[in-house]
Amino acid sequence: DTEVTQTPKHLVMGMTNKKSLKCEQHMGHRAMYWYKQKAKKPPELMFVYSYEKLSINESVPSRFSPECPNSSLLNLHLHALQPEDSALYLCASSHPGTVNNEQFFGPGTRLTVL
Amino acid sequence: GQSLEQPSEVTAVEGAIVQINCTYQTSGFYGLSWYQQHDGGAPTFLSYNALDGLEETGRFSSFLSRSDSYGYLLLQELQMKDSASYFCAVQNAGNNRKLIWGLGTSLAVNP
């Protein structure tokens, strides 16, 4: 299994809602990432988990809360988001031991905040 | 600061060869990666260079010159399906090997 899956594919939420994005991989990768991507822009790193521990938080607002319950799963909890948070949210994973740190991306969740 | 520069748009015809350049200025450097992203799709890894020289993978090749802080992606025998955005990304030394991404080059392949 060489894929990263993400659910849901699309999400529309109001500014007062709480929702979660889910990501799963079964490649045995021990590094997992959350990215945010706006149209025509590169992916913007949000969080990195390495061996289930949060290793990078790119000064992301606290309305985004990541969680890594185990080595295969990564969640992103959303609360009180703003319309400018509307974007494609990408999950990725990689094997920390590889030279090229190839990152495998999931298809993303298209989030719209109303 | 840390930055990568690549052309914003490139247009070519089927069967042609195109080169997408990337210059970088970063505080640390492990290697240069290239990713492809089709509209509505996820980025997919194309290649990685840690040492100077050319790496070839089928129709795609990637080159790196560390002394010039420069690399390029070479796409040969272009096909319509190669129309996509191409991102160069520097693997940062230390800091959990975080990727620093370029702004991307939108490649349009015309018949």
CSV table of C-alpha atoms in Angstrom, one decimal:
chain,number,residue,atom,x,y,z
A,1,ASP,CA,0.0,0.0,0.0
A,2,THR,CA,1.7,3.1,-1.2
A,3,GLU,CA,-0.9,5.7,-0.7
A,4,VAL,CA,-2.0,8.4,1.8
A,5,THR,CA,-5.7,8.7,2.3
A,6,GLN,CA,-7.5,11.8,3.5
A,7,THR,CA,-11.1,12.3,4.6
A,8,PRO,CA,-13.3,14.1,3.9
A,9,LYS,CA,-12.6,15.2,0.3
A,10,HIS,CA,-14.6,18.3,0.7
A,11,LEU,CA,-15.7,20.2,3.9
A,12,VAL,CA,-17.8,23.3,4.3
A,13,MET,CA,-18.0,24.7,7.8
A,14,GLY,CA,-19.2,27.8,9.6
A,15,MET,CA,-16.9,29.9,11.7
A,16,THR,CA,-18.4,28.5,14.9
A,17,ASN,CA,-18.2,24.8,13.9
A,18,LYS,CA,-15.7,22.2,15.1
A,19,LYS,CA,-14.5,19.6,12.6
A,20,SER,CA,-11.6,17.3,12.1
A,21,LEU,CA,-9.6,16.2,9.1
A,22,LYS,CA,-8.2,12.7,9.0
A,23,CYS,CA,-5.1,11.3,7.3
A,24,GLU,CA,-3.9,7.7,7.2
A,25,GLN,CA,-1.0,5.8,5.7
A,26,HIS,CA,0.2,2.3,5.9
A,27,MET,CA,3.7,2.6,4.4
A,28,GLY,CA,5.4,2.5,7.8
A,29,HIS,CA,6.4,6.1,7.5
A,30,ARG,CA,7.3,7.7,10.8
A,31,ALA,CA,7.2,11.4,9.7
A,32,MET,CA,3.8,12.9,8.9
A,33,TYR,CA,3.0,16.5,7.7
A,34,TRP,CA,0.1,18.9,7.4
A,35,TYR,CA,0.3,21.5,4.7
A,36,LYS,CA,-2.1,24.2,3.7
A,37,GLN,CA,-2.2,25.2,0.0
A,38,LYS,CA,-3.9,28.2,-1.6
A,39,ALA,CA,-4.6,28.3,-5.4
A,40,LYS,CA,-1.6,28.8,-7.5
A,41,LYS,CA,0.7,28.8,-4.5
A,42,PRO,CA,3.1,26.1,-3.1
A,43,PRO,CA,2.2,24.0,-0.1
A,44,GLU,CA,2.7,25.8,3.1
A,45,LEU,CA,4.0,23.7,6.0
A,46,MET,CA,1.9,23.7,9.1
A,47,PHE,CA,3.0,20.8,11.3
A,48,VAL,CA,5.4,17.9,11.3
A,49,TYR,CA,5.2,14.8,13.5
A,50,SER,CA,8.2,12.6,13.8
A,51,TYR,CA,7.8,9.3,15.5
A,52,GLU,CA,4.4,10.4,16.8
A,53,LYS,CA,5.8,13.5,18.4
A,54,LEU,CA,5.2,17.1,17.2
A,55,SER,CA,8.5,18.3,15.9
A,56,ILE,CA,7.6,21.4,13.9
A,57,ASN,CA,4.8,23.9,14.5
A,58,GLU,CA,5.1,26.7,12.0
A,59,SER,CA,3.5,29.2,14.3
A,60,VAL,CA,0.1,28.0,13.2
A,61,PRO,CA,-2.9,29.7,15.0
A,62,SER,CA,-4.3,27.7,17.8
A,63,ARG,CA,-7.6,27.2,16.0
A,64,PHE,CA,-5.7,24.4,14.2
A,65,SER,CA,-4.9,21.6,16.5
A,66,PRO,CA,-3.0,18.5,15.3
A,67,GLU,CA,-3.0,15.1,16.7
A,68,CYS,CA,-1.1,11.9,16.0
A,69,PRO,CA,-2.9,9.0,17.7
A,70,ASN,CA,-0.5,6.4,16.3
A,71,SER,CA,2.1,5.9,13.6
A,72,SER,CA,-0.5,5.5,10.8
A,73,LEU,CA,-3.0,8.3,11.7
A,74,LEU,CA,-2.8,12.0,11.7
A,75,ASN,CA,-5.7,14.3,12.5
A,76,LEU,CA,-6.2,18.1,12.2
A,77,HIS,CA,-8.9,19.5,14.5
A,78,LEU,CA,-10.5,22.7,13.4
A,79,HIS,CA,-12.3,25.2,15.6
A,80,ALA,CA,-13.5,28.8,15.1
A,81,LEU,CA,-11.9,29.1,11.7
A,82,GLN,CA,-11.9,32.2,9.6
A,83,PRO,CA,-12.9,32.5,5.9
A,84,GLU,CA,-9.2,33.1,5.0
A,85,ASP,CA,-8.5,29.5,6.2
A,86,SER,CA,-10.4,28.2,3.2
A,87,ALA,CA,-7.8,26.2,1.3
A,88,LEU,CA,-6.7,22.7,0.3
A,89,TYR,CA,-5.3,20.9,3.3
A,90,LEU,CA,-2.7,18.3,2.3
A,91,CYS,CA,-1.3,15.5,4.5
A,92,ALA,CA,2.0,13.9,3.6
A,93,SER,CA,4.2,11.2,5.0
A,94,SER,CA,7.9,10.2,4.6
A,95,HIS,CA,10.4,7.8,5.9
A,96,PRO,CA,12.8,9.8,8.1
A,97,GLY,CA,15.7,7.5,7.2
A,98,THR,CA,15.6,8.0,3.4
A,99,VAL,CA,18.2,10.3,1.8
A,100,ASN,CA,15.7,12.1,-0.4
A,101,ASN,CA,13.0,12.5,2.2
A,102,GLU,CA,10.4,11.8,-0.5
A,103,GLN,CA,7.1,13.0,0.7
A,104,PHE,CA,4.0,11.1,-0.3
A,105,PHE,CA,0.9,13.3,-0.4
A,106,GLY,CA,-2.7,12.5,0.1
A,107,PRO,CA,-5.3,13.9,-2.3
A,108,GLY,CA,-6.2,16.7,0.2
A,109,THR,CA,-9.3,18.1,1.8
A,110,ARG,CA,-10.8,21.1,0.1
A,111,LEU,CA,-12.0,23.3,3.0
A,112,THR,CA,-14.4,26.2,2.7
A,113,VAL,CA,-15.1,28.3,5.7
A,114,LEU,CA,-18.3,30.4,5.5
B,1,GLY,CA,16.2,34.9,4.4
B,2,GLN,CA,15.5,31.7,2.4
B,3,SER,CA,14.2,31.8,-1.1
B,4,LEU,CA,13.9,29.8,-4.3
B,5,GLU,CA,13.3,31.4,-7.7
B,6,GLN,CA,11.8,29.6,-10.6
B,7,PRO,CA,9.9,31.0,-13.7
B,8,SER,CA,6.2,31.4,-13.0
B,9,GLU,CA,5.0,30.1,-16.4
B,10,VAL,CA,6.5,28.1,-19.3
B,11,THR,CA,4.7,27.1,-22.6
B,12,ALA,CA,5.9,24.4,-25.0
B,13,VAL,CA,4.5,22.1,-27.7
B,14,GLU,CA,4.2,18.4,-27.7
B,15,GLY,CA,7.4,16.5,-28.4
B,16,ALA,CA,9.6,19.5,-27.4
B,17,ILE,CA,12.1,19.7,-24.6
B,18,VAL,CA,11.7,22.2,-21.8
B,19,GLN,CA,14.0,23.2,-18.9
B,20,ILE,CA,12.7,24.7,-15.7
B,21,ASN,CA,15.4,26.5,-13.7
B,22,CYS,CA,15.6,26.9,-10.0
B,23,THR,CA,18.0,29.1,-8.0
B,24,TYR,CA,18.0,29.0,-4.3
B,25,GLN,CA,19.3,30.9,-1.3
B,26,THR,CA,19.0,29.0,1.9
B,27,SER,CA,20.7,28.9,5.2
B,28,GLY,CA,21.4,25.1,5.0
B,29,PHE,CA,21.2,22.6,2.2
B,30,TYR,CA,20.8,18.8,2.0
B,31,GLY,CA,19.4,18.5,-1.5
B,32,LEU,CA,17.0,19.8,-4.2
B,33,SER,CA,13.7,18.0,-4.9
B,34,TRP,CA,11.2,18.5,-7.7
B,35,TYR,CA,7.5,17.9,-7.4
B,36,GLN,CA,4.8,17.8,-10.0
B,37,GLN,CA,1.2,18.9,-9.3
B,38,HIS,CA,-1.7,18.7,-11.7
B,39,ASP,CA,-4.6,21.0,-11.2
B,40,GLY,CA,-6.9,19.6,-8.5
B,41,GLY,CA,-4.3,17.0,-7.6
B,42,ALA,CA,-1.7,16.4,-5.0
B,43,PRO,CA,2.1,17.0,-5.4
B,44,THR,CA,4.0,14.0,-6.5
B,45,PHE,CA,7.7,13.5,-6.1
B,46,LEU,CA,9.8,13.6,-9.3
B,47,SER,CA,13.4,13.7,-8.4
B,48,TYR,CA,16.1,14.6,-5.9
B,49,ASN,CA,19.7,15.8,-6.2
B,50,ALA,CA,22.1,16.0,-3.3
B,51,LEU,CA,25.3,16.0,-5.3
B,52,ASP,CA,26.3,17.9,-8.4
B,53,GLY,CA,25.3,16.4,-11.7
B,54,LEU,CA,22.5,15.0,-13.6
B,55,GLU,CA,19.9,12.5,-12.4
B,56,GLU,CA,17.8,10.8,-15.2
B,57,THR,CA,14.5,9.2,-14.7
B,58,GLY,CA,12.8,8.3,-18.0
B,59,ARG,CA,11.8,11.5,-19.8
B,60,PHE,CA,12.7,13.7,-16.8
B,61,SER,CA,16.1,14.6,-15.7
B,62,SER,CA,17.3,16.9,-12.9
B,63,PHE,CA,20.5,18.7,-12.5
B,64,LEU,CA,22.3,20.4,-9.6
B,65,SER,CA,25.2,22.7,-9.2
B,66,ARG,CA,25.8,23.3,-5.5
B,67,SER,CA,28.5,25.9,-6.1
B,68,ASP,CA,26.1,27.9,-8.2
B,69,SER,CA,23.0,27.2,-5.9
B,70,TYR,CA,21.2,26.3,-9.1
B,71,GLY,CA,19.3,23.4,-10.4
B,72,TYR,CA,17.0,22.5,-13.3
B,73,LEU,CA,14.4,20.0,-14.3
B,74,LEU,CA,14.5,18.9,-17.9
B,75,LEU,CA,11.4,17.4,-19.5
B,76,GLN,CA,11.9,15.7,-22.8
B,77,GLU,CA,9.4,14.4,-25.4
B,78,LEU,CA,6.7,16.6,-23.9
B,79,GLN,CA,3.2,15.2,-23.7
B,80,MET,CA,-0.1,16.9,-23.0
B,81,LYS,CA,-0.3,15.1,-19.7
B,82,ASP,CA,2.9,17.0,-18.6
B,83,SER,CA,0.9,20.2,-18.3
B,84,ALA,CA,1.1,20.8,-14.5
B,85,SER,CA,2.8,22.9,-11.9
B,86,TYR,CA,6.4,22.0,-11.1
B,87,PHE,CA,7.9,23.0,-7.7
B,88,CYS,CA,11.5,22.9,-6.7
B,89,ALA,CA,12.1,22.5,-3.0
B,90,VAL,CA,15.2,22.6,-0.9
B,91,GLN,CA,15.7,20.1,1.8
B,92,ASN,CA,16.9,22.1,4.7
B,93,ALA,CA,19.9,21.0,6.8
B,94,GLY,CA,18.8,20.2,10.3
B,95,ASN,CA,15.3,21.2,11.4
B,96,ASN,CA,13.8,17.8,10.7
B,97,ARG,CA,14.6,18.1,7.0
B,98,LYS,CA,11.8,20.6,6.3
B,99,LEU,CA,11.3,21.4,2.7
B,100,ILE,CA,11.5,25.0,1.5
B,101,TRP,CA,9.3,25.3,-1.6
B,102,GLY,CA,9.7,27.5,-4.7
B,103,LEU,CA,6.6,29.3,-5.9
B,104,GLY,CA,6.1,26.9,-8.8
B,105,THR,CA,6.3,26.9,-12.5
B,106,SER,CA,3.1,26.4,-14.5
B,107,LEU,CA,3.8,24.4,-17.6
B,108,ALA,CA,1.4,24.4,-20.5
B,109,VAL,CA,2.0,21.9,-23.2
B,110,ASN,CA,0.1,22.7,-26.4
B,111,PRO,CA,-0.6,20.4,-29.4
